[in-house]
Coordinates of C-alpha atoms in Angstrom, one line a residue:
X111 CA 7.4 -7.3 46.4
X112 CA 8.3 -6.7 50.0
X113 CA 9.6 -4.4 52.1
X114 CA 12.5 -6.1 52.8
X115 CA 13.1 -6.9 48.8
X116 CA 12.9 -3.4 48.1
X117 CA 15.5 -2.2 51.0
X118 CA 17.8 -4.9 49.2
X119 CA 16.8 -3.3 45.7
X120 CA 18.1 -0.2 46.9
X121 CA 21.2 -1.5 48.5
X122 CA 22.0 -3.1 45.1
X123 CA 21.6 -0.8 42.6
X124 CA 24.6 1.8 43.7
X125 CA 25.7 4.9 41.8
X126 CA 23.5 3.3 38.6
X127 CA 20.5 4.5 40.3
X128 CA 17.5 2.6 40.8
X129 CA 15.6 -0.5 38.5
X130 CA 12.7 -0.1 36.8
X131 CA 9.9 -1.1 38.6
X132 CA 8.7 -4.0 36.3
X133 CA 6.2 -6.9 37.8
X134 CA 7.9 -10.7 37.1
X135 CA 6.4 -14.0 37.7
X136 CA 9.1 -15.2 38.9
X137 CA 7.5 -18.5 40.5
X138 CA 4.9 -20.2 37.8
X139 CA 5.2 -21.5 34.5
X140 CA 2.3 -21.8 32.7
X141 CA 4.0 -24.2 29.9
X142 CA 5.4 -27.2 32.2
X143 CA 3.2 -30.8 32.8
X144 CA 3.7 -31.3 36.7
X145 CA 2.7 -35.3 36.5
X146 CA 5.2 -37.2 37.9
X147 CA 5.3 -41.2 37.3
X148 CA 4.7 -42.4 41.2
X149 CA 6.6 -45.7 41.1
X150 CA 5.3 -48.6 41.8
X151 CA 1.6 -48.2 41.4
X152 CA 1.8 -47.1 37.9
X153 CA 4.0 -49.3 36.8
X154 CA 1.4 -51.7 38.4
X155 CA -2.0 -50.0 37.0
X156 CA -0.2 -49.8 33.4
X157 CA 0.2 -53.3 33.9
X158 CA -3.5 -54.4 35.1
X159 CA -4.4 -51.8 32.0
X160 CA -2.5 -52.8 29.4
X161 CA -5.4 -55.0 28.0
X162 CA -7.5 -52.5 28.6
X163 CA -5.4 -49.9 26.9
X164 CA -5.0 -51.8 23.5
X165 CA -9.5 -52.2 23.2
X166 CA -8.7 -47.9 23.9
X167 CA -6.1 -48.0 21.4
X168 CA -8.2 -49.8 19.1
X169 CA -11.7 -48.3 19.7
X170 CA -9.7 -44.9 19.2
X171 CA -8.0 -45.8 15.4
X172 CA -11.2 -47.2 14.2
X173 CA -13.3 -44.2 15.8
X174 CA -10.7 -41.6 13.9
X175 CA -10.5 -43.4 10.7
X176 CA -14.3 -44.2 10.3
X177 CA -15.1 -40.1 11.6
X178 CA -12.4 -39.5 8.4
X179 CA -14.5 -41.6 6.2
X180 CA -17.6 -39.6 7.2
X181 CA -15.8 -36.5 6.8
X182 CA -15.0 -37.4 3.3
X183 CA -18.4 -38.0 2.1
X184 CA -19.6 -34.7 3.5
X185 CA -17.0 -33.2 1.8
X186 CA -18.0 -35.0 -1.5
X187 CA -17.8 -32.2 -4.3
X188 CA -18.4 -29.6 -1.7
X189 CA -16.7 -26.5 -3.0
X190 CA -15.6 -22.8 -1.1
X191 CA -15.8 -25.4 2.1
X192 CA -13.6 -22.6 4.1
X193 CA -15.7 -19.1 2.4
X194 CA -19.2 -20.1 1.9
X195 CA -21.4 -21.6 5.1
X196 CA -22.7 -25.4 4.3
X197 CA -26.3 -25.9 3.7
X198 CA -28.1 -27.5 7.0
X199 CA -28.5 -31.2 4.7
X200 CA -24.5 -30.9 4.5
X201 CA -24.4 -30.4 8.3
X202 CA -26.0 -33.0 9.2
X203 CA -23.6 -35.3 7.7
X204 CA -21.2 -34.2 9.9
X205 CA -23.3 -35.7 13.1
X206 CA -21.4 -39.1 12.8
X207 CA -18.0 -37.4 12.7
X208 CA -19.2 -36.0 15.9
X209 CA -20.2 -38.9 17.4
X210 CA -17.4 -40.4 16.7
X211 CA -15.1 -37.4 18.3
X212 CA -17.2 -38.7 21.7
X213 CA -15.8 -41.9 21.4
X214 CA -12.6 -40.8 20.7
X215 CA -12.9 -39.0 24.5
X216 CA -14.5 -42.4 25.9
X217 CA -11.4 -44.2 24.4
X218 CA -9.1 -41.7 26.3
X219 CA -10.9 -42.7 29.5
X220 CA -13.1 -39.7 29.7
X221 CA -16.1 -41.7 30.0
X222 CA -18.2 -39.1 31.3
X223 CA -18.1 -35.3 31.4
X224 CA -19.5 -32.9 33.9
X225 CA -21.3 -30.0 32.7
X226 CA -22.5 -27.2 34.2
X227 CA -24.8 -24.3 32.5
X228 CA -26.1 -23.2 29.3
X229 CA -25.1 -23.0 26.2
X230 CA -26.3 -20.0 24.6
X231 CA -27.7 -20.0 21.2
X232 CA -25.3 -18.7 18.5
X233 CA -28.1 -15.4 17.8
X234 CA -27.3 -14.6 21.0
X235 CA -23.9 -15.2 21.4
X236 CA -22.0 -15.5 18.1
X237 CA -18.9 -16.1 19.8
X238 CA -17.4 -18.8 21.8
X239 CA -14.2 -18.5 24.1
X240 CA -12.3 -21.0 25.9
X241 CA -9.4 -21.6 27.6
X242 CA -6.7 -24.3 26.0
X243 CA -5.3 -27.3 27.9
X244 CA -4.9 -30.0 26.1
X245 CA -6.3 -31.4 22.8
X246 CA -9.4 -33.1 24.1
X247 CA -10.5 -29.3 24.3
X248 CA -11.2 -29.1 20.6
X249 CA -12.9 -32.9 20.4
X250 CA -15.4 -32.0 23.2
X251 CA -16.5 -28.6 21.5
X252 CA -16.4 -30.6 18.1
X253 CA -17.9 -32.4 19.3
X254 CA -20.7 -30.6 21.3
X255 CA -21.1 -27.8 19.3
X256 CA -19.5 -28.1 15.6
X257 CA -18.1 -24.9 15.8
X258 CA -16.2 -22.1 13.3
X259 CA -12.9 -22.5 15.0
X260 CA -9.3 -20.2 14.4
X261 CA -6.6 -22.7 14.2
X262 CA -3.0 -22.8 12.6
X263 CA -3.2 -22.8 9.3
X264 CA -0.5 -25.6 9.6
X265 CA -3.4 -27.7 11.1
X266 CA -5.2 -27.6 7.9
X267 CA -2.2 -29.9 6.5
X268 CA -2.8 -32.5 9.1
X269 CA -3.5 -36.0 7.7
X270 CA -6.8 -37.0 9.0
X271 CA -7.0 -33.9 11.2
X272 CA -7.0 -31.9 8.3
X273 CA -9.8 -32.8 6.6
X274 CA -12.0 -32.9 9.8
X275 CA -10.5 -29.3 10.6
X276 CA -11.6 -27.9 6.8
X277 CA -14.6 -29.7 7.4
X278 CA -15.5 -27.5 10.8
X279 CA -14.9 -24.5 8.0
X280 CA -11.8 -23.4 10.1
X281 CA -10.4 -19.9 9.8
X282 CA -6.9 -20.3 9.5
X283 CA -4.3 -18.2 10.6
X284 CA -0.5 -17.5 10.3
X285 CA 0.4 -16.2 13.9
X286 CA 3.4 -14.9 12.4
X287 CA 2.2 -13.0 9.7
X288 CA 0.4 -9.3 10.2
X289 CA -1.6 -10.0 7.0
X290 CA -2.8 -13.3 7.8
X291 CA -4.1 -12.3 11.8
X292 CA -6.1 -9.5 10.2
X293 CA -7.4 -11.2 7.4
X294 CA -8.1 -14.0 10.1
X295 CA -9.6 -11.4 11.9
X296 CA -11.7 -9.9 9.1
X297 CA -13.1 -13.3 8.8
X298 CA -14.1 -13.9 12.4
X299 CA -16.3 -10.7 12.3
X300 CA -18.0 -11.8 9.3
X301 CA -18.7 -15.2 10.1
X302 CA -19.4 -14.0 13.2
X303 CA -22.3 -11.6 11.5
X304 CA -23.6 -14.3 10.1
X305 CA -26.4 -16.6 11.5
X306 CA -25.9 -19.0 8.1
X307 CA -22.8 -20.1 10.1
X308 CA -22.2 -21.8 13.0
X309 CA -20.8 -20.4 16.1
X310 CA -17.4 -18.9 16.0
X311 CA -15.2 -20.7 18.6
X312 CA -11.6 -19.4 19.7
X313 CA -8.9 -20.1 22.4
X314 CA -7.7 -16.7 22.9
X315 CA -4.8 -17.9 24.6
X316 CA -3.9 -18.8 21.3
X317 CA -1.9 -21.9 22.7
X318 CA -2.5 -24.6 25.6
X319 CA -1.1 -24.0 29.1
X320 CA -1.6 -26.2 32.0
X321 CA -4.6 -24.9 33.1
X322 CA -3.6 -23.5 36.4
X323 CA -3.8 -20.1 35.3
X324 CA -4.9 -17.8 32.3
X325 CA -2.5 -16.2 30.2
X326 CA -3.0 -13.1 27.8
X327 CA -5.3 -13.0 25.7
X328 CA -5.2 -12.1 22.1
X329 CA -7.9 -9.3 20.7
X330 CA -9.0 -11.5 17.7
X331 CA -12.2 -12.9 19.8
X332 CA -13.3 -9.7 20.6
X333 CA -12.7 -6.7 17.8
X334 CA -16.0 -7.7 16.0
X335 CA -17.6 -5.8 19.5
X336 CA -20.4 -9.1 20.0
X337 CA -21.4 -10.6 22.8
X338 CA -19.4 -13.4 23.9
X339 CA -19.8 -16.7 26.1
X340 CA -17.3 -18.1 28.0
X341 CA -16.5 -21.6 28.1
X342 CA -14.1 -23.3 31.4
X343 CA -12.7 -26.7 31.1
X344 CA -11.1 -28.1 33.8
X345 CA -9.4 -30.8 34.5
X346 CA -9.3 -33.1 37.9
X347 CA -6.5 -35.3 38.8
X348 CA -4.1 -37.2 41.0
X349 CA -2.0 -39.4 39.0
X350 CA -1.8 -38.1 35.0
X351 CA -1.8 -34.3 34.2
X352 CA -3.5 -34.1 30.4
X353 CA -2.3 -31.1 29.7
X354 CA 0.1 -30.8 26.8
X355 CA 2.5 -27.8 26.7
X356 CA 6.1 -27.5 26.1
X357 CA 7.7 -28.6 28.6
X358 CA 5.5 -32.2 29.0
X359 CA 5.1 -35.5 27.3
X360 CA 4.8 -35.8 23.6
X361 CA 1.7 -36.5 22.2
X362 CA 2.1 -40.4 22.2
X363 CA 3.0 -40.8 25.5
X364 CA 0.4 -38.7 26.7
X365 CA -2.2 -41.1 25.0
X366 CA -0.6 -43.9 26.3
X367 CA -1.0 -42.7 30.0
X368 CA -5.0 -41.4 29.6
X369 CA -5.1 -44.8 28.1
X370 CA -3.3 -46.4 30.8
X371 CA -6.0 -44.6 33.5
X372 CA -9.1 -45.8 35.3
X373 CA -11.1 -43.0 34.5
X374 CA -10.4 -39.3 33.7
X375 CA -12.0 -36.3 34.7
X376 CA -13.4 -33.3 32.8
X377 CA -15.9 -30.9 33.0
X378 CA -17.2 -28.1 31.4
X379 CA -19.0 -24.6 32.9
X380 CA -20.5 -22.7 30.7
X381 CA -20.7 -19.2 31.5
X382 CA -23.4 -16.4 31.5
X383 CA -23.1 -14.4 28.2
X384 CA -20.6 -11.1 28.8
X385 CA -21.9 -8.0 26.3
X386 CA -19.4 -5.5 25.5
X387 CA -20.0 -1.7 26.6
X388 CA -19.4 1.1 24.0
X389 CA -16.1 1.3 25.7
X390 CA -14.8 -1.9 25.0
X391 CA -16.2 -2.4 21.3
X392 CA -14.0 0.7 20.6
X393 CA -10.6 -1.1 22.3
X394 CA -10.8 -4.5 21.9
X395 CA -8.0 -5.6 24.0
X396 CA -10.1 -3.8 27.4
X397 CA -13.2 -6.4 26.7
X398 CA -10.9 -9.5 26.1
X399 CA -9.1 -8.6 29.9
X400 CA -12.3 -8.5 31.3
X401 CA -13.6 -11.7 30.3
X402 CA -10.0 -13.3 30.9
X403 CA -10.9 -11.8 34.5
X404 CA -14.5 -12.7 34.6
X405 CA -13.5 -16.8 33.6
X406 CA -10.3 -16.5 36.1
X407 CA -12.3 -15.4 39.2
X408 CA -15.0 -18.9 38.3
X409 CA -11.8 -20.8 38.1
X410 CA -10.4 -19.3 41.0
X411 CA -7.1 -18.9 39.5
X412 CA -4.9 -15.6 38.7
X413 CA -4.1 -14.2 35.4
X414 CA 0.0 -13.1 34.0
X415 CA 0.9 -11.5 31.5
X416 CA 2.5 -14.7 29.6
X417 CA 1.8 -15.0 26.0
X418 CA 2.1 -17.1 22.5
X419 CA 5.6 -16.1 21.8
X420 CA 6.5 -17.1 25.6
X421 CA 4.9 -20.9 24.3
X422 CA 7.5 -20.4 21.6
X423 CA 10.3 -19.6 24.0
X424 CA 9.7 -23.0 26.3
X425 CA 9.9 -24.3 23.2
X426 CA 13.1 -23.6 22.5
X427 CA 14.3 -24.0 25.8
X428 CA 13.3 -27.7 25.9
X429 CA 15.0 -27.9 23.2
X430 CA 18.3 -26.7 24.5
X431 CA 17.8 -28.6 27.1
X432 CA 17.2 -26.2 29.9
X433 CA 14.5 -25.8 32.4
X434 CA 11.7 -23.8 30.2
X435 CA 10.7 -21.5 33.1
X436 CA 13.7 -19.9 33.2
X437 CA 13.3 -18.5 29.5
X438 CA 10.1 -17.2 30.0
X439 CA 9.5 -13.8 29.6
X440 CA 6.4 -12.7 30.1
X441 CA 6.1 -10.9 26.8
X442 CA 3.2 -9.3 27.8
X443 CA 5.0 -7.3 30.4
X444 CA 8.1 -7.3 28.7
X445 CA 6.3 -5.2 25.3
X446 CA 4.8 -2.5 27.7
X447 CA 9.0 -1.5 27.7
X448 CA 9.6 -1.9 24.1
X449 CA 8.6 -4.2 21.0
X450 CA 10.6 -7.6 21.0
X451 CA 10.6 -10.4 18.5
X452 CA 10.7 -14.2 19.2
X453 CA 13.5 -14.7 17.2
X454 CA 15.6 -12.3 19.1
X455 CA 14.6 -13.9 22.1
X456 CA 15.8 -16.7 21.5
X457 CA 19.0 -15.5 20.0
X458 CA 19.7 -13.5 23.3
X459 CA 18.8 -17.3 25.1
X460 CA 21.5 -18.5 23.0
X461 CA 24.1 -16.0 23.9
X462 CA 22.6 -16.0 27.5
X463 CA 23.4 -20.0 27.9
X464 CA 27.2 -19.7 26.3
X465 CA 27.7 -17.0 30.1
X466 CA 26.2 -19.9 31.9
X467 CA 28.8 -22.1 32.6
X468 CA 27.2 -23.5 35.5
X469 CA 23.9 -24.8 33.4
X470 CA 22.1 -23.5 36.6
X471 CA 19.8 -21.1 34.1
X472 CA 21.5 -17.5 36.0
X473 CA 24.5 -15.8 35.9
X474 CA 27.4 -15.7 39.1
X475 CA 29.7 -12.6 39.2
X476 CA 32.2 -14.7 38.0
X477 CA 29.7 -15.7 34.3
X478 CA 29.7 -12.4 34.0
X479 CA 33.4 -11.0 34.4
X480 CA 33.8 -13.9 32.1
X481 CA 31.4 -13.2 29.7
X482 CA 32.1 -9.2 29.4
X483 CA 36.1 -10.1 29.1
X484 CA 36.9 -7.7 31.3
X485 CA 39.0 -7.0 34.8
X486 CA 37.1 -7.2 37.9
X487 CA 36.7 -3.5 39.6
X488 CA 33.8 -1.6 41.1
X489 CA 31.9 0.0 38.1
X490 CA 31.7 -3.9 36.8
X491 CA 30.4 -4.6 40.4
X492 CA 27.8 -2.0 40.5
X493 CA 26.9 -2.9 36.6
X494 CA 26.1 -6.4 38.4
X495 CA 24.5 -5.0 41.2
X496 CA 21.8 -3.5 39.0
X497 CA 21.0 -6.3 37.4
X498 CA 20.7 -8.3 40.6
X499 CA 17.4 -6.3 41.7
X500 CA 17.3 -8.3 45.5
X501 CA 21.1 -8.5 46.0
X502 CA 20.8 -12.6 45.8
X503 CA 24.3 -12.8 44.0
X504 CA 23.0 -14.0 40.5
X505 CA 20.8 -12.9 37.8
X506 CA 18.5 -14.6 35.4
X507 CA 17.9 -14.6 32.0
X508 CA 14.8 -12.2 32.2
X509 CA 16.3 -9.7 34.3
X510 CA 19.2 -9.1 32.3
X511 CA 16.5 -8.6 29.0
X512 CA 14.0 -6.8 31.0
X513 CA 17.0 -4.4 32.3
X514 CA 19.0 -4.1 29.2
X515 CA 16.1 -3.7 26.9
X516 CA 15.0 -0.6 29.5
X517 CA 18.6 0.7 29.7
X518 CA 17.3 3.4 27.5
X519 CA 15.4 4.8 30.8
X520 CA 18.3 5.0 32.8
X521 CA 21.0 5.9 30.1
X522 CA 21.3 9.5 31.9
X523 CA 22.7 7.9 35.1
X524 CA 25.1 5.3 34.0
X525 CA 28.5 6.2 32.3
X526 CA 29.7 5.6 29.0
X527 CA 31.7 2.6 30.2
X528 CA 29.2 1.2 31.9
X529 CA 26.5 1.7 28.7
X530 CA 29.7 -0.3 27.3
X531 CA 29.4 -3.2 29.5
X532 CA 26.0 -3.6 29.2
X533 CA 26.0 -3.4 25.7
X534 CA 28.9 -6.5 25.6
X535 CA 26.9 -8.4 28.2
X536 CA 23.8 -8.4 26.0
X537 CA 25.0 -8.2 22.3

């Protein structure tokens, strides 16, 4: 924030005294596919690849079906297949199902893949984190590696994903319940103990982004205190963005245009082992941030505080139609104030859209007298002017959540009518 933002801050806030000084990323959403269709020469190259794209489409099906098949008969009378590690004969009927995840990539036009570094071995380094762009993360690691991995626990349900998931001996989760993240992560630290298993791979982002930039990450990874190795995948392009996120193509589509490509390009950098200090095996949540800052300086990106529950958000914002950056929260940030749910978020978008007559995503003066149902005069004008931190005549939906959930700090300088106001602006 500049100087010159500041003076304005000042300006603004009047006899209500001064904001809250609260970092927003005001300028990048994490959750939004950037590709653009470019005219004519796609329409063209879908044209030239459309024969192309149904062998893809076809190699693809009968790769997925027969790598079902497969998974089947490894499964066959297999029993506590998510509890009890699989006997090395067992795994090694999986090594078709991971072939056939590689041709699944080569269908989707990643025909090679670039990779740089070692992998450790799993006595070494128990745990595998990545970060989460798209879902030809999980085929390549499948693939690679056959892996332990967190998912959904949704996912297990999947038809022909499902089976293939249970046979990877998933550890499922429920993000929403307390119960089932720490029995998820009572699991991971026992698997993790465990050389009988394979190694234990998470996307502590715990949902995909576009890759640009690394969101929080969630302590699960790191509370059993072991060594960790970090996995980058990256993604190179001009034409197609792969990644899938909220506000993006649907699954289909997407296929349709990696299909529709001459080539797509991935690679993968593994990256030294990091070992927690005594420190960080004691607060979990200070070794994930420093591998989240140890994988963003080799991806020469920047980190924010974005998390799952700001995935969610998007969500709902595509759904209502809106632009899904300006619902995002940054509920990392936003909890340091006080604890907020999902569903109130979204309730509070809700209420938020019904001010904003304009459909612009931000509030004029005029939303607001509108919204609070009350005469224009100067305490509503200064009530205004404190929530329009640079003095730029509107406000967005974050600021008025960041400021009214944190009226609580500056209760003593407003007056009752004003706490009032606020109040009937956000309730």
């Amino acid at each position: 924030m500049n100087s010159e933002q500041r003076r304005k801050e000042r300006q603004g806030a009047g006899a209500l005294g001064q904001p809250p000084e609260i970092e927003l990323n005001e300028t990048f959403n994490p959750f939004r596919n950037d590709n653009h269709f470019d005219g004519a020469y796609e329409i063209l190259k879908i044209i030239l690849l459309l024969p192309v794209m149904v062998v893809r489409l076809l190699v693809f099906v009968t790769s997925l079906l027969l790598g079902y098949l497969l998974t089947k008969l490894a499964l066959f009378r297999a029993t506590n297949v998510l509890t009890s590690p699989f006997p090395q004969w067992r795994r090694s009927l999986m090594l078709p199902v991971r072939l056939c995840a590689r041709v699944n990539l080569f269908a989707c036009g990643f025909h090679w893949i670039h990779l740089k570094g070692r992998p450790a071995p799993r006595h070494e380094a128990p745990i595998l984190v990545s970060n989460h762009v798209t879902f030809a993360d999980p085929l390549f690691l499948f693939f690679k590696h056959l892996p332990v991995i967190v998912t959904a626990y949704e996912n297990l349900n999947l038809p022909i994903a499902g089976a293939i998931i249970k046979a990877m001996q998933a550890i499922a989760v429920d993000r929403i319940s307390r119960t089932s993240r720490q029995n998820a992560s009572d699991a991971i630290k026992r698997k993790a103990m465990c050389n009988d298993w394979s190694h234990v791979m998470i996307f502590p982002e715990a949902t995909t982004t576009n890759g640009k930039l690394l969101i929080s990450f969630k302590a699960g990874a790191f509370t059993p205190g072991f060594p960790v190795q970090p996995i980058l995948i990256r993604y190179s392009y001009v034409h197609m963005d792969p990644c899938w996120v909220a506000e993006g193509p649907v699954i289909y589509w997407l296929l349709f245009r990696l299909m529709t490509q001459f080539h797509n390009f991935m690679s993968v950098e593994y990256l030294p082992i990091i070992y927690p200090n005594l420190a960080e095996t004691k607060n979990p949540q200070m070794f994930a941030e420093r591998v989240r800052l140890t994988m963003a300086r080799a991806m020469n990106t920047s980190v924010t505080q974005h998390t799952f529950e700001d995935a969610t958000l998007a969500m709902e914002a595509v759904r209502l139609n809106i632009d899904s950056g300006s619902a995002l929260l940054e509920f990392g940030e936003f909890n340091k104030i006080s604890p907020f749910r999902v569903k109130d978020a979204k309730r509070c978008l809700s209420k938020f859209l019904t001010m904003d007559s304009s459909k612009r995503g931000s509030l004029t003066f005029e939303d607001y007298i509108k919204a609070v149902n009350l005469p224009n005069c100067s305490l509503l004008q200064q009530v205004y002017r404190y929530f329009d931190r640079t003095n730029s005549g509107c406000i967005s939906f974050r600021q008025v959540l960041y400021l009214s959930r944190s009226y609580q700090v500056i209760v003593s300088s407003i007056t009752t009518a004003g706490i009032l106001i606020l109040q009937r602006l956000v309730n």
